[in-house]
Amino acid sequence: MSRRVLNRTLIARQFLAERSRRPAAQVVRHLVAMQAQEPNWPYVGLWSRIAGFGHAELTELYTDKDVVRGPLLRGTQHLAAAEDYAWIRPHFQPAPGTELRASYYAAETRGLDPAELAATGAELLADGQLARRELGRLLGERYPGRSGYVLAAAVQRMLPIVHPTPNGVWGGWGNRPSVPMALAPVWTGRAMDPARGVRELVERYLAAFGPASVADVQAWSGLKRLRAVIEAMPLRVLRDADGRDLYDLPDAELAAEDDPAPVRFLPAFDNAVLGHADRTRILPDEYRRRVLPGNSLVLPTFLVDGFIAGTWAVRPTGLRLTPFAPLSAETAEAVAAEAARLCTFTAPADPTVRDVEILTHG
């Protein structure tokens, strides 16, 4: 399979070739989980994927507890259907005895029984939600001389924690100063369901990101040692241009190299960018450092001909675009038009925030 076929297949399955007319709840479920490091970004991701998407559609899903935001894939903040969170989250529960080995927790939790700390956290959260700082304060009182902030982070690692509304809903750019924390079963009323297996997670991933290698599945999920699981599944086996085995659902459609690929804008941390170990199907190697500059950052990007062609940023007057190579007049016009539509989405009530600045590439 050529890189262009992989590219066109990815953007089609991500609803980036043609915006979907499905409800937001169905699109979120199709994508399995959407990166939500900062609350506004999933809204932008859905706007790029759903025809006529408006802010209220996702906000209502949050409010009705149909979707939740919390640590999930790779231990990072994700938006997922509450039903999916209930069975996916148990697969990311650290193995007993390994929960607090990371250096970040070790100094403050040395000598503590992880099970006891988790039980204390569950007790404090049993009746509802607490702000992270309040949970940390209470844990600091229970365990004098230790950092309550670190203990709260450890509890979040060990327990199925979600961040209730109003956290996560559309608002200012960046993270919010006070983060509420709640146990997922308490907040959503859904018990954790570890019975649904990793095979289902792989199938769901392939439907939205395939074809993919074992390394790709592991990079997206953060899970390890999946080769035996994947090779035992009734999957179609393909091969990329470098000779690597790629797995796919038996009846999944593959795109053609010449399928159209319109200009699309992706939010920061989007899993279309992060969903593979080999990201060259959407992110050319020569631009990798410009999209992932370090410090765990993944910048917002825009696609031209299906591939990342530049980054963008929100400014007080609109958007600033930084292309990585010269844009033809026709391409620049298409990029500016899509950016103008995005301006209307990011600042719907303020007609003064409509400026689109395209910098000289560099």
Coordinates of C-alpha atoms in Angstrom, one line a residue, residues 90-324:
P90 CA -10.1 -0.7 33.2
H91 CA -7.7 -1.8 30.5
F92 CA -5.4 1.2 31.5
Q93 CA -5.5 0.4 35.2
P94 CA -1.9 0.0 36.4
A95 CA -1.0 -3.5 37.5
P96 CA -1.0 -3.9 41.3
G97 CA 2.3 -2.9 42.8
T98 CA 3.2 -0.7 39.8
E99 CA 0.9 2.2 40.3
L100 CA 3.3 4.5 42.1
R101 CA 6.7 3.5 40.7
A102 CA 7.0 6.5 38.4
S103 CA 9.5 9.0 39.8
Y104 CA 6.9 11.7 40.0
Y105 CA 5.0 9.8 42.7
A106 CA 7.8 7.9 44.4
A107 CA 9.2 10.5 46.8
E108 CA 5.8 11.6 48.1
T109 CA 4.3 8.1 48.3
R110 CA 7.2 6.1 49.7
G111 CA 6.0 3.9 52.5
L112 CA 2.3 4.2 51.5
D113 CA 0.2 1.2 50.5
P114 CA -1.2 2.0 47.1
A115 CA -4.4 0.2 47.8
E116 CA -4.9 2.2 51.0
L117 CA -4.2 5.5 49.2
A118 CA -6.7 4.5 46.5
A119 CA -9.3 3.6 49.1
T120 CA -8.8 6.9 50.8
G121 CA -9.2 8.8 47.5
A122 CA -12.4 6.8 46.8
E123 CA -13.8 7.6 50.2
L124 CA -13.2 11.3 49.8
L125 CA -14.9 11.3 46.3
A126 CA -17.7 8.9 47.3
D127 CA -20.3 11.6 47.6
G128 CA -19.7 13.6 44.5
Q129 CA -16.9 15.8 43.2
L130 CA -14.1 17.8 44.6
A131 CA -11.8 20.4 43.0
R132 CA -8.3 18.9 42.5
R133 CA -6.8 21.4 45.0
E134 CA -9.5 20.5 47.6
L135 CA -8.8 16.8 47.1
G136 CA -5.1 17.5 47.5
R137 CA -5.7 19.4 50.7
L138 CA -7.7 16.6 52.2
L139 CA -5.2 14.0 51.2
G140 CA -2.4 16.2 52.7
E141 CA -4.4 16.2 56.0
R142 CA -4.7 12.4 55.9
Y143 CA -1.0 12.0 55.2
P144 CA 0.9 14.9 56.9
G145 CA 4.3 15.9 55.5
R146 CA 3.5 14.7 52.0
S147 CA 2.4 16.8 48.9
G148 CA -1.3 16.7 48.6
Y149 CA -1.0 17.8 45.0
V150 CA 1.1 14.7 44.1
L151 CA -1.2 12.4 46.2
A152 CA -4.2 13.7 44.2
A153 CA -2.4 13.0 41.0
A154 CA -1.6 9.5 42.2
V155 CA -5.3 8.9 43.1
Q156 CA -6.2 10.0 39.6
R157 CA -3.8 7.4 38.2
M158 CA -5.2 4.6 40.3
L159 CA -9.0 5.4 40.1
P160 CA -11.4 5.9 37.2
I161 CA -11.5 9.7 37.5
V162 CA -13.4 12.0 35.2
H163 CA -13.7 15.8 35.3
P164 CA -17.4 16.9 35.6
T165 CA -18.9 19.9 33.9
P166 CA -18.5 22.8 33.7
N167 CA -14.9 21.6 33.1
G168 CA -14.5 20.5 29.5
V169 CA -17.2 22.6 27.9
W170 CA -16.4 25.4 25.4
G171 CA -14.8 28.5 27.0
G172 CA -11.5 30.2 27.2
W173 CA -8.4 28.8 25.5
G174 CA -6.0 26.8 27.7
N175 CA -6.7 24.8 30.8
R176 CA -9.0 25.9 33.5
P177 CA -7.7 27.0 36.9
S178 CA -9.9 24.7 39.0
V179 CA -10.3 21.1 37.8
P180 CA -13.2 19.1 39.4
M181 CA -12.6 15.4 40.0
A182 CA -15.2 12.7 40.4
L183 CA -15.3 8.9 40.3
A184 CA -16.7 7.9 36.9
P185 CA -19.3 5.4 38.4
V186 CA -20.5 8.1 40.8
W187 CA -20.7 10.8 38.1
T188 CA -22.2 8.8 35.3
G189 CA -24.1 6.1 37.2
R190 CA -22.3 3.5 35.0
A191 CA -20.3 0.8 36.7
M192 CA -16.8 -0.1 35.3
D193 CA -17.1 -3.0 32.9
P194 CA -13.7 -4.8 32.5
A195 CA -15.3 -7.8 30.8
R196 CA -15.2 -6.2 27.3
G197 CA -11.8 -7.1 25.9
V198 CA -8.8 -5.6 24.2
R199 CA -9.9 -7.2 20.9
E200 CA -12.9 -4.9 20.8
L201 CA -10.6 -1.9 21.4
V202 CA -8.4 -3.0 18.5
E203 CA -11.4 -3.4 16.2
R204 CA -12.7 0.0 17.1
Y205 CA -9.3 1.6 16.5
L206 CA -8.9 0.0 13.1
A207 CA -12.4 1.2 12.0
A208 CA -11.2 4.8 12.6
F209 CA -7.4 4.6 12.0
G210 CA -6.6 1.4 10.1
P211 CA -4.9 -0.2 8.3
A212 CA -2.3 -0.2 11.1
S213 CA 0.7 -2.1 12.4
V214 CA 1.0 -3.6 15.8
A215 CA 3.3 -0.7 16.7
D216 CA 0.6 1.7 15.6
V217 CA -2.1 0.2 17.8
Q218 CA 0.3 0.3 20.8
A219 CA 1.4 3.9 20.1
W220 CA -2.2 5.0 19.9
S221 CA -3.4 3.2 23.0
G222 CA -0.4 3.1 25.2
L223 CA -0.9 -0.6 25.8
K224 CA 2.0 -3.1 25.2
R225 CA 2.4 -6.7 24.1
L226 CA -0.5 -6.6 21.7
R227 CA 1.0 -8.7 18.9
A228 CA -0.3 -12.0 20.0
V229 CA -3.8 -10.5 20.5
I230 CA -3.8 -8.9 17.0
E231 CA -2.3 -11.9 15.2
A232 CA -5.0 -14.1 16.7
M233 CA -7.8 -11.9 15.4
P234 CA -9.6 -12.6 12.0
L235 CA -8.1 -9.5 10.3
R236 CA -7.0 -8.7 6.8
V237 CA -3.2 -8.4 6.5
L238 CA -1.8 -5.9 4.1
R239 CA 1.7 -4.5 3.6
D240 CA 3.0 -0.9 3.3
A241 CA 5.7 0.3 1.0
D242 CA 8.4 -0.5 3.5
G243 CA 7.2 -4.1 3.8
R244 CA 5.6 -3.8 7.2
D245 CA 2.5 -5.8 8.0
L246 CA -0.7 -3.7 8.4
Y247 CA -3.8 -5.1 9.9
D248 CA -7.4 -4.1 9.0
L249 CA -11.0 -5.1 9.4
P250 CA -11.9 -7.7 6.7
D251 CA -14.6 -5.6 5.1
A252 CA -13.2 -2.1 5.7
E253 CA -13.0 0.0 2.5
L254 CA -9.7 1.4 1.3
A255 CA -9.5 4.7 -0.4
A256 CA -7.9 5.4 -3.8
E257 CA -4.7 7.5 -4.3
D258 CA -6.6 10.1 -6.3
D259 CA -9.5 10.6 -3.9
P260 CA -10.0 14.3 -3.2
A261 CA -8.7 15.7 0.0
P262 CA -10.0 19.2 0.9
V263 CA -8.3 21.7 3.2
R264 CA -9.0 20.8 6.9
F265 CA -8.0 22.3 10.2
L266 CA -7.0 20.0 13.1
P267 CA -6.9 21.0 16.7
A268 CA -3.9 20.6 19.0
F269 CA -3.1 17.0 20.0
D270 CA -5.5 15.5 17.5
N271 CA -5.3 11.7 17.3
A272 CA -5.3 11.8 13.5
V273 CA -1.8 13.1 14.0
L274 CA -0.9 11.0 17.1
G275 CA -2.7 7.8 16.2
H276 CA 0.2 5.8 14.7
A277 CA 3.8 5.0 15.5
D278 CA 4.6 5.8 11.9
R279 CA 2.9 9.2 11.4
T280 CA 4.1 9.8 7.8
R281 CA 0.7 8.9 6.4
I282 CA -0.3 12.4 7.5
L283 CA 2.7 14.1 8.9
P284 CA 5.8 14.3 6.6
D285 CA 9.0 13.6 8.4
E286 CA 10.5 16.9 7.5
Y287 CA 7.8 18.7 9.4
R288 CA 7.7 16.5 12.5
R289 CA 9.6 18.8 14.8
R290 CA 7.5 21.8 13.7
V291 CA 4.3 20.0 14.8
L292 CA 5.8 18.3 17.9
P293 CA 8.4 20.9 19.1
G294 CA 8.9 19.3 22.5
N295 CA 7.6 19.6 26.0
S296 CA 4.7 17.2 25.1
L297 CA 3.2 19.8 22.7
V298 CA 1.3 18.9 19.6
L299 CA 0.4 22.1 17.7
P300 CA -2.8 22.7 15.8
T301 CA -2.3 22.0 12.1
F302 CA -4.0 22.3 8.7
L303 CA -4.1 19.8 5.9
V304 CA -3.5 20.4 2.3
D305 CA -3.9 17.5 -0.1
G306 CA -4.4 15.3 2.9
F307 CA -1.1 16.0 4.6
I308 CA -0.1 18.5 7.3
A309 CA 1.1 21.6 5.5
G310 CA 1.4 24.1 8.4
T311 CA 0.3 25.1 11.9
W312 CA -2.2 27.7 13.1
A313 CA -2.9 29.7 16.3
V314 CA -5.7 31.7 17.8
R315 CA -5.1 35.4 18.0
P316 CA -7.3 38.2 19.5
T317 CA -8.3 39.3 16.0
G318 CA -8.6 35.9 14.3
L319 CA -6.2 33.2 13.2
R320 CA -2.5 33.2 12.3
L321 CA -1.4 30.4 9.9
T322 CA 2.2 29.3 9.4
P323 CA 2.6 27.2 6.2
F324 CA 5.7 25.0 6.0

